[in-house]
XYZ file of C-alpha atoms in Angstrom:
734
model
C 91.995 132.144 54.120
C 91.231 135.725 52.961
C 94.359 137.569 51.379
C 95.845 140.121 53.695
C 97.781 142.416 51.510
C 101.410 143.006 52.691
C 101.745 146.756 53.679
C 103.953 147.501 50.743
C 102.134 145.541 48.300
C 101.046 147.487 45.357
C 97.244 147.661 44.697
C 97.103 146.146 41.292
C 97.507 142.861 43.431
C 94.506 143.500 45.675
C 92.303 146.079 43.573
C 93.038 144.996 40.074
C 95.088 147.531 37.142
C 92.233 149.496 36.431
C 91.613 150.877 40.012
C 95.206 150.799 41.055
C 95.919 153.050 38.071
C 93.335 155.654 38.799
C 94.344 155.665 42.775
C 97.909 156.284 41.539
C 97.351 158.693 38.824
C 94.926 160.795 40.435
C 95.273 160.400 44.089
C 98.867 159.431 44.410
C 98.322 156.022 46.241
C 100.590 153.076 45.208
C 100.285 150.376 48.307
C 97.874 149.263 50.915
C 99.658 151.307 53.190
C 99.488 154.609 51.086
C 95.760 153.858 51.037
C 95.340 153.398 54.655
C 96.903 156.497 55.226
C 94.024 158.302 52.852
C 91.708 158.953 55.668
C 88.030 160.011 55.200
C 87.664 164.248 54.898
C 84.695 164.109 56.863
C 81.324 161.761 57.770
C 78.226 161.331 56.911
C 75.773 160.233 59.764
C 72.525 158.205 57.978
C 70.159 160.510 59.960
C 72.281 163.664 58.972
C 71.918 165.478 55.898
C 74.956 167.138 54.420
C 74.962 170.688 53.933
C 74.310 171.762 50.608
C 74.380 175.623 51.107
C 78.208 175.230 51.186
C 78.404 174.148 47.163
C 77.964 178.041 45.746
C 81.801 177.977 46.831
C 82.692 174.798 44.872
C 81.535 175.725 41.418
C 83.954 173.227 39.093
C 84.975 170.795 42.270
C 84.095 167.258 42.672
C 81.900 166.936 45.761
C 80.168 164.121 47.693
C 76.556 164.838 49.378
C 74.172 163.035 50.812
C 71.061 164.361 50.631
C 67.060 163.058 50.261
C 65.294 163.136 47.137
C 62.193 165.770 46.822
C 60.701 165.037 43.351
C 62.154 163.259 40.060
C 60.389 164.497 36.442
C 61.299 163.260 33.135
C 60.947 165.917 30.330
C 61.108 165.737 26.614
C 62.932 167.780 24.300
C 63.825 167.820 20.501
C 59.842 167.070 19.540
C 60.065 163.846 22.099
C 62.971 162.550 20.782
C 64.990 163.463 23.731
C 64.982 162.896 27.238
C 66.113 164.410 30.524
C 65.576 163.588 33.868
C 65.498 165.963 36.561
C 65.860 165.287 40.184
C 65.515 167.696 43.208
C 67.600 166.671 46.280
C 67.373 168.434 49.602
C 69.029 168.328 53.219
C 67.230 171.081 54.720
C 70.129 173.598 54.434
C 69.659 173.831 50.637
C 68.294 172.579 47.240
C 69.921 170.763 44.591
C 69.258 169.875 40.536
C 70.761 166.911 39.121
C 69.955 166.407 35.339
C 70.446 162.886 33.491
C 69.979 162.796 29.673
C 69.352 160.325 27.162
C 69.179 156.503 27.996
C 71.223 157.467 31.217
C 67.422 158.375 32.702
C 66.091 155.074 33.048
C 67.857 153.737 35.842
C 67.829 156.998 38.172
C 64.383 157.296 37.383
C 63.637 153.914 38.996
C 65.859 153.982 41.934
C 65.709 158.076 42.897
C 62.397 157.428 44.222
C 60.889 160.687 46.451
C 61.684 160.285 50.254
C 64.829 158.176 49.200
C 68.112 158.709 50.286
C 71.245 158.544 48.431
C 75.194 159.625 48.323
C 75.844 161.845 45.167
C 78.951 162.603 43.637
C 79.927 164.956 40.769
C 80.729 168.023 39.395
C 79.233 171.335 40.516
C 78.131 173.751 38.219
C 75.448 176.488 37.516
C 73.122 176.177 34.637
C 70.182 179.224 34.472
C 71.502 180.537 37.845
C 70.783 177.218 39.552
C 73.460 175.112 41.281
C 73.844 171.246 39.565
C 75.468 168.202 39.194
C 75.033 166.388 35.754
C 75.323 162.665 35.425
C 76.192 162.521 38.889
C 77.187 159.078 40.349
C 75.289 157.758 43.063
C 74.911 155.282 45.717
C 71.035 154.796 47.334
C 71.148 154.569 51.200
C 68.053 152.935 51.251
C 68.569 149.050 52.958
C 67.470 146.052 51.076
C 63.987 144.693 52.657
C 65.061 141.293 52.947
C 68.482 142.138 54.837
C 67.242 143.815 58.272
C 70.245 142.896 60.114
C 72.398 144.975 57.561
C 69.851 147.761 57.631
C 70.120 148.300 61.268
C 73.591 148.202 61.396
C 73.961 150.321 58.224
C 71.203 152.765 59.979
C 73.496 153.685 62.628
C 76.814 153.552 60.687
C 79.245 157.005 60.351
C 79.606 156.934 56.416
C 83.414 158.023 55.576
C 83.696 160.547 52.858
C 87.044 160.161 51.211
C 88.746 162.991 49.238
C 87.532 161.748 45.375
C 88.125 162.174 41.946
C 85.948 162.217 39.179
C 87.040 158.558 38.373
C 86.699 157.220 41.522
C 83.878 157.958 43.939
C 84.163 158.617 47.819
C 81.909 155.211 47.991
C 84.169 152.951 45.645
C 87.265 154.371 47.484
C 85.749 153.129 50.547
C 85.429 149.833 49.132
C 89.307 149.751 48.324
C 89.725 150.694 51.856
C 87.868 147.369 52.951
C 90.228 145.540 50.598
C 93.535 146.568 52.415
C 91.790 147.125 56.028
C 92.868 143.919 57.340
C 96.746 144.823 56.529
C 96.456 147.646 59.187
C 97.127 144.366 61.756
C 100.688 144.792 60.591
C 101.329 148.664 60.721
C 104.423 149.118 62.775
C 103.777 151.582 65.152
C 106.281 154.223 65.279
C 105.694 155.922 68.637
C 107.779 154.450 71.665
C 105.350 152.693 74.054
C 106.657 155.162 76.952
C 105.356 158.202 75.037
C 102.313 156.379 73.596
C 101.070 155.303 77.352
C 101.903 158.411 78.685
C 100.180 160.522 76.468
C 97.099 158.260 76.621
C 96.966 157.392 72.873
C 95.350 154.194 71.301
C 97.871 152.235 69.292
C 98.545 152.302 65.681
C 96.262 149.918 64.408
C 93.555 150.540 66.270
C 93.755 154.202 65.013
C 93.797 152.925 61.549
C 90.425 150.822 62.443
C 88.995 153.628 63.898
C 89.807 156.237 61.112
C 88.418 154.016 58.278
C 85.074 152.198 60.418
C 84.274 154.435 63.631
C 81.464 153.021 65.234
C 81.037 156.085 67.173
C 82.184 159.659 67.139
C 84.559 159.168 69.835
C 86.365 156.599 67.971
C 87.224 159.180 65.143
C 88.385 161.745 67.817
C 90.691 158.713 69.457
C 92.076 158.015 65.912
C 92.807 161.409 64.879
C 94.441 162.372 68.238
C 96.746 159.558 67.893
C 97.112 159.909 63.745
C 98.456 163.774 64.355
C 100.939 162.518 66.960
C 102.239 160.356 64.179
C 102.745 162.593 61.678
C 104.316 165.846 64.598
C 106.679 163.010 66.081
C 108.248 161.456 63.027
C 108.582 164.806 61.277
C 110.064 166.622 64.297
C 112.620 163.361 64.653
C 113.729 163.780 61.226
C 114.330 167.585 62.042
C 115.729 166.883 65.431
C 117.956 164.314 63.639
C 119.493 166.859 61.726
C 119.884 169.816 64.680
C 121.803 166.942 66.467
C 123.891 166.141 63.268
C 124.795 169.658 62.380
C 125.785 170.204 66.157
C 128.476 167.618 65.829
C 130.317 169.658 62.799
C 132.743 171.782 62.835
C 133.015 175.201 62.304
C 135.474 178.120 62.788
C 133.920 180.451 65.252
C 133.799 183.922 63.938
C 134.030 186.560 66.597
C 134.053 190.322 65.714
C 137.306 191.890 66.444
C 137.389 194.704 68.920
C 137.445 198.210 66.990
C 137.633 196.403 63.554
C 135.267 196.553 60.502
C 131.802 196.139 62.327
C 132.790 198.816 64.932
C 133.910 201.360 62.142
C 130.333 200.548 59.927
C 128.043 201.025 63.651
C 130.359 204.164 64.704
C 129.140 205.551 60.917
C 125.308 204.578 61.411
C 123.141 207.967 61.063
C 120.342 205.906 63.380
C 120.594 203.559 66.237
C 119.406 200.126 66.387
C 115.931 199.132 67.046
C 115.638 196.841 70.182
C 114.403 193.980 67.767
C 117.690 194.414 65.712
C 120.139 194.572 69.126
C 118.730 191.506 70.442
C 118.434 189.530 67.332
C 122.268 190.568 66.121
C 123.049 189.481 69.679
C 121.594 185.536 69.285
C 123.289 185.812 65.583
C 126.707 186.623 67.229
C 126.174 184.156 69.849
C 125.789 181.547 67.340
C 129.185 182.677 65.209
C 131.205 182.912 67.917
C 130.430 178.854 68.148
C 132.647 175.909 66.841
C 129.892 174.083 65.427
C 127.581 175.998 62.085
C 124.848 178.415 62.810
C 121.514 177.573 61.420
C 119.165 180.678 61.901
C 116.145 181.623 60.149
C 115.651 185.344 60.691
C 112.101 186.395 59.752
C 110.910 189.956 60.205
C 108.128 192.120 58.784
C 108.340 193.786 55.950
C 110.670 196.872 56.169
C 111.921 195.701 59.972
C 115.200 195.859 59.058
C 116.558 192.236 58.220
C 119.281 193.542 55.926
C 120.964 195.685 58.005
C 120.828 192.557 60.585
C 122.412 190.720 57.806
C 125.071 193.105 57.292
C 126.324 193.307 60.587
C 126.983 189.697 60.870
C 128.694 189.834 57.314
C 130.864 192.461 58.318
C 131.430 190.555 61.998
C 132.632 187.828 59.862
C 134.927 189.655 57.408
C 136.528 191.217 60.573
C 137.562 188.268 61.763
C 139.040 187.281 58.607
C 136.390 185.328 56.853
C 134.556 186.019 53.954
C 130.236 185.889 53.693
C 128.477 185.573 50.470
C 124.735 186.524 50.320
C 122.596 184.797 47.871
C 119.494 186.408 46.192
C 116.994 184.722 43.994
C 116.593 187.445 41.169
C 119.129 189.847 39.621
C 117.023 192.662 40.570
C 116.759 191.464 44.060
C 120.865 191.063 43.829
C 121.610 194.421 42.113
C 119.294 196.378 45.125
C 120.941 194.371 47.841
C 124.388 195.483 46.237
C 123.510 199.068 45.839
C 121.929 199.263 49.488
C 125.050 197.229 50.886
C 127.692 199.527 48.921
C 125.850 202.531 50.216
C 125.360 201.583 53.783
C 128.891 200.642 54.188
C 129.990 203.824 52.300
C 133.705 203.971 52.317
C 134.096 200.548 54.105
C 133.012 199.300 50.719
C 135.918 200.471 48.969
C 138.816 198.611 51.107
C 142.049 198.548 48.632
C 140.935 201.516 46.318
C 142.257 204.848 46.319
C 139.720 206.805 48.923
C 138.692 203.673 50.973
C 139.114 203.014 54.393
C 142.101 200.888 55.756
C 139.491 198.933 57.443
C 137.262 198.240 54.602
C 137.295 195.624 51.961
C 135.713 194.730 48.369
C 131.635 194.210 47.814
C 131.730 192.441 44.768
C 128.090 191.547 42.723
C 128.234 187.971 40.501
C 125.304 187.472 38.352
C 124.906 185.128 35.236
C 124.517 188.233 32.999
C 127.338 189.919 34.054
C 130.117 190.648 31.186
C 133.164 189.286 30.764
C 135.461 191.149 32.413
C 134.034 191.852 35.189
C 133.252 188.548 36.184
C 136.801 187.918 35.762
C 137.688 190.167 38.307
C 134.644 189.176 40.859
C 135.955 185.739 40.872
C 139.517 187.099 40.870
C 138.591 189.188 44.323
C 136.778 186.155 45.875
C 139.650 183.410 45.477
C 142.154 186.000 46.763
C 139.938 187.234 49.484
C 140.334 190.732 48.504
C 136.347 190.874 48.121
C 134.891 190.143 51.782
C 131.252 190.057 50.919
C 129.915 188.732 47.655
C 126.355 189.260 46.740
C 124.907 187.302 43.519
C 122.145 185.073 42.381
C 122.452 181.114 41.351
C 125.529 182.237 39.434
C 127.599 181.920 42.822
C 127.092 178.484 42.766
C 129.042 177.322 39.908
C 131.940 175.246 40.070
C 134.256 178.372 39.077
C 133.457 180.187 41.982
C 135.900 179.521 44.876
C 136.400 181.501 48.058
C 139.963 182.035 49.760
C 137.304 181.369 53.419
C 133.939 181.038 52.972
C 132.787 181.774 56.843
C 128.965 182.879 56.237
C 126.623 182.320 53.798
C 122.759 184.695 54.107
C 120.370 183.313 51.694
C 117.619 185.769 50.963
C 113.712 184.403 50.631
C 115.053 180.922 51.615
C 111.706 179.467 49.872
C 112.784 180.398 46.565
C 116.009 178.010 46.546
C 116.229 174.027 46.198
C 118.226 172.806 48.681
C 120.873 171.411 46.314
C 121.465 175.048 45.684
C 122.078 176.205 49.180
C 124.029 172.941 49.710
C 126.249 173.735 46.668
C 127.432 177.164 48.223
C 127.865 175.819 51.529
C 129.999 173.147 50.478
C 132.635 176.247 49.005
C 133.587 176.407 53.026
C 137.064 174.737 53.910
C 134.698 173.944 56.821
C 130.848 174.148 56.873
C 130.208 177.651 56.781
C 127.897 179.594 58.817
C 124.193 179.542 57.551
C 121.789 182.761 57.861
C 118.333 182.481 56.198
C 115.954 185.491 55.818
C 112.456 185.120 55.241
C 110.267 188.366 54.408
C 107.146 186.319 54.898
C 106.397 186.216 58.324
C 105.942 182.819 59.462
C 103.577 181.342 62.360
C 105.714 179.843 65.082
C 103.859 176.332 64.536
C 104.793 176.795 60.611
C 108.490 177.671 61.751
C 108.406 174.416 64.240
C 107.327 172.513 61.286
C 108.886 173.564 57.934
C 112.024 175.314 59.429
C 112.410 172.725 62.675
C 115.943 172.232 62.184
C 116.495 176.636 62.204
C 116.736 178.571 65.268
C 114.596 181.360 64.739
C 114.700 185.097 65.496
C 111.986 187.305 64.697
C 112.240 191.140 64.378
C 108.494 192.643 64.427
C 109.747 196.289 65.308
C 109.648 198.449 62.662
C 112.584 201.122 62.461
C 111.852 204.588 63.849
C 110.638 206.876 60.978
C 108.865 204.203 58.972
C 105.564 205.580 57.903
C 102.084 203.446 57.914
C 100.639 202.166 55.072
C 97.424 202.760 54.913
C 95.137 199.912 52.235
C 92.063 199.952 50.752
C 90.072 197.701 48.396
C 89.333 199.150 45.323
C 85.979 197.252 43.498
C 86.637 197.942 40.247
C 83.355 196.559 38.743
C 80.800 197.338 41.093
C 82.328 201.002 41.433
C 84.272 202.178 38.175
C 84.594 205.681 39.828
C 86.781 204.041 42.557
C 89.060 203.317 39.943
C 89.140 206.201 38.293
C 89.956 208.084 41.748
C 92.790 205.490 42.345
C 94.738 206.841 39.209
C 93.934 210.299 40.286
C 95.586 209.990 43.783
C 98.710 208.404 41.492
C 98.381 211.593 39.977
C 98.617 213.689 43.193
C 101.575 211.424 44.834
C 103.869 212.316 41.347
C 102.694 216.235 41.769
C 104.081 216.348 45.271
C 107.423 214.716 44.141
C 106.733 210.950 44.717
C 106.422 207.682 42.828
C 104.203 204.729 42.052
C 104.188 201.169 41.404
C 101.269 199.512 39.466
C 101.440 195.739 39.870
C 99.862 193.306 37.348
C 99.779 189.497 37.448
C 100.981 188.796 33.931
C 103.628 190.228 31.702
C 101.455 190.060 28.660
C 104.225 189.857 25.504
C 102.986 187.021 23.936
C 104.154 184.358 26.709
C 100.670 182.872 26.786
C 98.824 180.251 25.068
C 97.276 181.632 21.810
C 93.769 180.716 23.051
C 93.716 183.771 25.460
C 92.894 185.653 22.635
C 89.701 183.466 22.301
C 89.372 183.111 26.488
C 89.409 187.021 26.370
C 86.789 187.796 23.716
C 84.888 185.278 25.396
C 85.128 186.728 28.828
C 85.065 190.049 28.750
C 81.951 189.967 30.976
C 83.552 187.727 33.844
C 86.466 188.566 35.700
C 86.572 184.530 36.913
C 87.454 183.857 33.416
C 89.259 186.477 31.617
C 93.101 186.605 31.385
C 94.776 188.448 34.448
C 95.739 191.864 33.491
C 99.773 192.103 32.138
C 101.986 194.705 32.756
C 102.738 195.628 28.822
C 99.171 196.370 28.281
C 98.057 198.225 31.217
C 100.918 200.648 31.033
C 100.297 201.738 27.480
C 96.737 202.366 28.823
C 97.737 204.266 31.729
C 100.223 206.358 29.410
C 97.872 206.823 26.736
C 94.896 207.404 29.275
C 94.530 208.538 33.053
C 98.468 209.248 33.493
C 99.310 210.524 30.206
C 102.162 213.004 30.461
C 103.742 211.328 33.540
C 106.903 208.815 33.026
C 105.740 205.539 32.860
C 108.125 202.640 32.489
C 107.681 198.764 32.869
C 110.016 196.083 34.672
C 109.153 192.163 34.097
C 111.172 189.103 34.622
C 111.400 188.458 30.797
C 113.566 191.969 29.962
C 117.256 192.019 29.278
C 119.331 192.109 32.814
C 120.799 195.315 31.438
C 117.335 197.048 30.350
C 116.234 196.195 34.039
C 119.041 197.424 35.679
C 118.312 200.656 34.029
C 115.019 200.975 34.689
C 115.470 200.430 38.228
C 118.521 202.791 38.494
C 116.181 205.536 37.122
C 113.207 204.768 39.106
C 115.554 205.065 42.448
C 117.054 208.175 40.963
C 113.531 209.464 40.510
C 113.403 209.783 36.970
C 110.620 207.387 35.912
C 107.590 208.323 38.126
C 105.091 205.156 37.823
C 106.737 201.651 37.394
C 104.074 199.177 36.176
C 105.465 195.796 37.160
C 105.491 192.282 38.045
C 106.111 190.824 41.377
C 109.793 191.294 40.698
C 109.139 193.946 42.746
C 108.034 191.981 45.519
C 110.960 191.424 47.965
C 113.792 193.754 48.953
C 113.500 196.609 46.180
C 114.143 199.721 48.472
C 113.077 203.058 46.754
C 111.879 205.616 50.187
C 110.101 208.077 47.596
C 107.661 205.405 46.149
C 104.237 206.260 48.319
C 101.702 204.811 46.460
C 100.902 201.120 44.888
C 98.182 199.824 43.025
C 97.957 196.252 42.594
C 96.114 195.011 39.575
C 93.571 191.753 39.993
C 94.747 192.082 43.560
C 92.449 188.749 44.165
C 95.089 187.024 41.931
C 97.608 187.067 44.498
C 97.760 185.157 47.994
C 97.513 187.333 50.883
C 100.992 186.878 51.902
C 102.248 187.784 48.580
C 100.034 191.350 48.897
C 101.432 192.117 52.448
C 104.931 191.347 50.627
C 104.505 193.677 47.588
C 102.835 196.544 49.818
C 106.092 196.708 52.167
C 107.536 198.529 48.998
C 105.723 201.520 49.717
C 106.051 204.067 52.864
C 109.447 203.335 53.334
C 110.718 207.274 53.718
C 109.164 209.846 55.644
C 105.613 210.142 54.078
C 102.486 207.886 54.499
C 102.507 204.781 52.141
C 99.175 204.264 50.373
C 98.274 200.722 48.913
C 94.895 200.400 46.322
C 94.136 196.436 45.914
C 92.130 196.706 42.952
C 89.407 193.591 42.323
C 86.566 192.843 40.141
C 85.225 190.199 42.034
C 82.098 190.226 43.557
C 81.953 191.572 47.216
C 80.621 188.396 48.658
C 83.148 186.038 47.203
C 86.163 184.681 49.462
C 88.844 186.450 46.937
C 86.781 189.564 48.413
C 87.219 188.535 52.081
C 90.819 187.886 51.597
C 91.429 191.201 50.271
C 89.257 192.585 53.341
C 91.733 190.952 55.863
C 94.944 192.286 54.312
C 93.198 196.048 54.142
C 92.265 195.366 57.645
C 95.623 194.740 59.283
C 99.657 195.533 58.657
C 100.707 192.595 61.257
C 102.170 190.211 59.158
C 101.967 186.994 61.460
C 98.159 187.681 61.471
C 97.942 187.703 58.224
C 100.227 184.508 57.204
C 97.567 182.907 59.857
C 94.691 183.626 57.754
C 96.558 183.072 54.567
C 97.258 179.248 56.425
C 93.913 178.936 57.620
C 92.387 180.085 53.547
C 95.310 177.242 51.928
C 95.898 173.582 53.083
C 99.208 172.898 54.623
C 100.611 171.046 52.091
C 101.093 173.521 49.701
C 103.078 175.661 52.523
C 105.151 172.558 53.314
C 106.019 171.814 49.686
C 106.858 175.158 49.077
C 108.893 175.300 51.899
C 110.356 171.789 51.865
C 111.565 172.168 48.246
C 109.294 170.067 46.322
C 108.917 167.192 49.480
C 105.299 166.119 49.159
C 103.807 166.981 52.534
C 103.178 164.111 54.804
C 100.804 165.906 56.781
C 97.464 164.603 56.273
C 95.792 165.043 59.852
C 97.861 167.505 61.263
C 96.830 171.195 60.515
C 99.913 172.960 61.485
C 97.824 176.106 62.779
C 95.022 174.305 64.862
C 97.493 171.707 65.954
C 100.196 174.485 67.950
C 100.235 171.961 70.909
C 100.524 168.572 69.261
C 103.410 169.640 67.322
C 105.787 171.836 70.087
C 104.815 168.714 72.447
C 106.144 166.488 69.370
C 109.184 168.497 69.178
C 110.022 168.230 73.138
C 109.664 164.238 72.748
C 111.500 164.168 69.506
C 114.698 166.303 71.109
C 114.445 164.027 74.047
C 114.370 160.908 72.118
C 117.213 162.129 69.788
C 119.540 162.982 72.534
C 119.048 159.842 73.940
C 119.436 157.189 71.312
C 120.361 159.458 68.133
C 120.908 156.626 65.496
C 117.464 155.582 67.026
C 118.477 151.719 67.348
C 116.170 150.886 70.600
C 113.435 152.264 68.101
C 112.916 149.813 65.072
C 109.446 151.121 64.354
C 110.795 154.591 64.471
C 113.215 154.022 62.251
C 110.464 152.106 59.745
C 108.354 155.639 59.689
C 111.569 157.651 58.995
C 112.529 155.636 56.259
C 109.163 156.083 54.458
C 108.581 159.443 55.280
C 112.270 160.252 53.795
C 112.737 157.976 50.774
C 116.095 158.829 49.270
C 115.418 162.275 47.894
C 113.979 163.380 51.313
C 116.770 162.222 52.841
C 119.016 163.935 51.044
C 116.819 167.324 51.191
C 116.918 166.716 55.264
C 120.530 166.102 54.961
C 121.597 169.090 52.775
C 118.875 171.486 53.572
């Protein structure tokens, strides 16, 4: 009887060590179950010719195409000593050249006859302005004349095209899948039978057989629908269990004292809160008043006033006798937050000091680079309760840091912190403190449900009155160099009006790069795809000598000494520095209302959300903002399309959708899930909004009825597979 591999059996046993090694190293597939969940990317029909027209966007990518041979010819070179076979293939949408050299020409010359059809796999390159595959692997799709039955069967087949790699083409992966497909019978179904039947989904075994070896397109659709539900439901159950567990934890309710610190602060505010700020504040205060820990995500547009909302939450907690800690990802941002909080609070930030308010409290800063005396004083103020608010970097997490009574943790830019870091800070409370997570990168609702599904979400999408609009334009530096010259004139004009400017570059340029970069630079002077990204130190020098000569131009980047960074930021905030050339250290939280113009060099090297974030640093005062996206990319390139999208809208939620559609969700989930590898192979978080929302409802109901999942062993098994030890800890701590 044929061997049916167990689902957790190492692929070495079934496929041999060499193939198993490639699958493990290149594709992360180790067991039969892993391989069963490596789904085809698409399907080619025998009669259908796969599009060659799309290959222009896939230079240097490994592709698999199905096409027909149009012609094949052997050419000689080196006085007849060398041979080259050139094969042209076509699919009706385009043509592609294949080249084979030397002894490698004989076999393909015999097999790739005009009119024959095959699958070809290789790396797309460009030679003499033509697309080509050099020495591609190929699998003829001609049927053996002696095997008519097989030919007929094959003619009607849908050919699965798998995500592949250089060492293992799609059809070889298909053969590997054939070897483990019988073990699909052993797959444990995670969906409760009532849910599966109620939603009209096929059983898991059937779905796995249909996704890999479909007889019809309807089979593929049935399988996809079912496998999407698996991914959405298992992930939502993990999150629902965490919400359920959090709801069982005790926490100290923190209600703002009437006539206390918060009321004193509100009375001094020179403006009224927006409707959005009032609504979100109420959601937060309602959570703080409960006896289990708040877990809330506060997301909002750049400049929507998240910091103010977070500060009011901190003041509510301090006014009720607790302490609040704000964790920022960088020293520049921690210092900026500290400055703006102290400014907003005025004399309320001088509790216990001469001239301070009786109602007030101390606001301390704690970062890794502080001098010992200041650090010692800050630690003392925290442990005695003298300081109600502390703002700091990961230095807050160290063992030495102790609180008198930590009631609220605010985490800014959540995705930049590892789970362990947040957990370490939360463990400093006598009871679990309330948690408020802030992000300035707007997240579509589906992503929030998938990535932050354990957090309640509050959204600030209204800009405060008095904030100015930001005009954004793409500057095509290579096609129209005079546009770039005009950009620097605009910077001068703004500075002459008394305003300030940012110039952002992707790289520092202080020798942090590989020495090979010098060679690359020389070789790629004409090709923006190949030259190293522009660097802060080089651009600052060129500007100070050239188009911005006579203006005070300074630099800011992550590897500067912290005291120097703080000094530059302080002088820029004070208006002494007119042009700040920086890396993305200014991306979040930096607030200089007098800055009105930003020039982003090599803007195509940044993501959509990052560009939106950066742009939010200007237009923060009463004068309108201007953001110029400089790029040398060709007008028809996908990178330029991305920049055009950023220029076309100021809606961060719309941009984050565009961003997600252009990237794979795995990147998004990986970033937000602290390195947890994405478990989403079939689910697309933007397209499958409905499935995710329904799965969340079902998961919440299932967990409420049976938190330990005792009646659902199949679901428990699937959860264990999703949450190995590392992931389980991640979800418990996160």
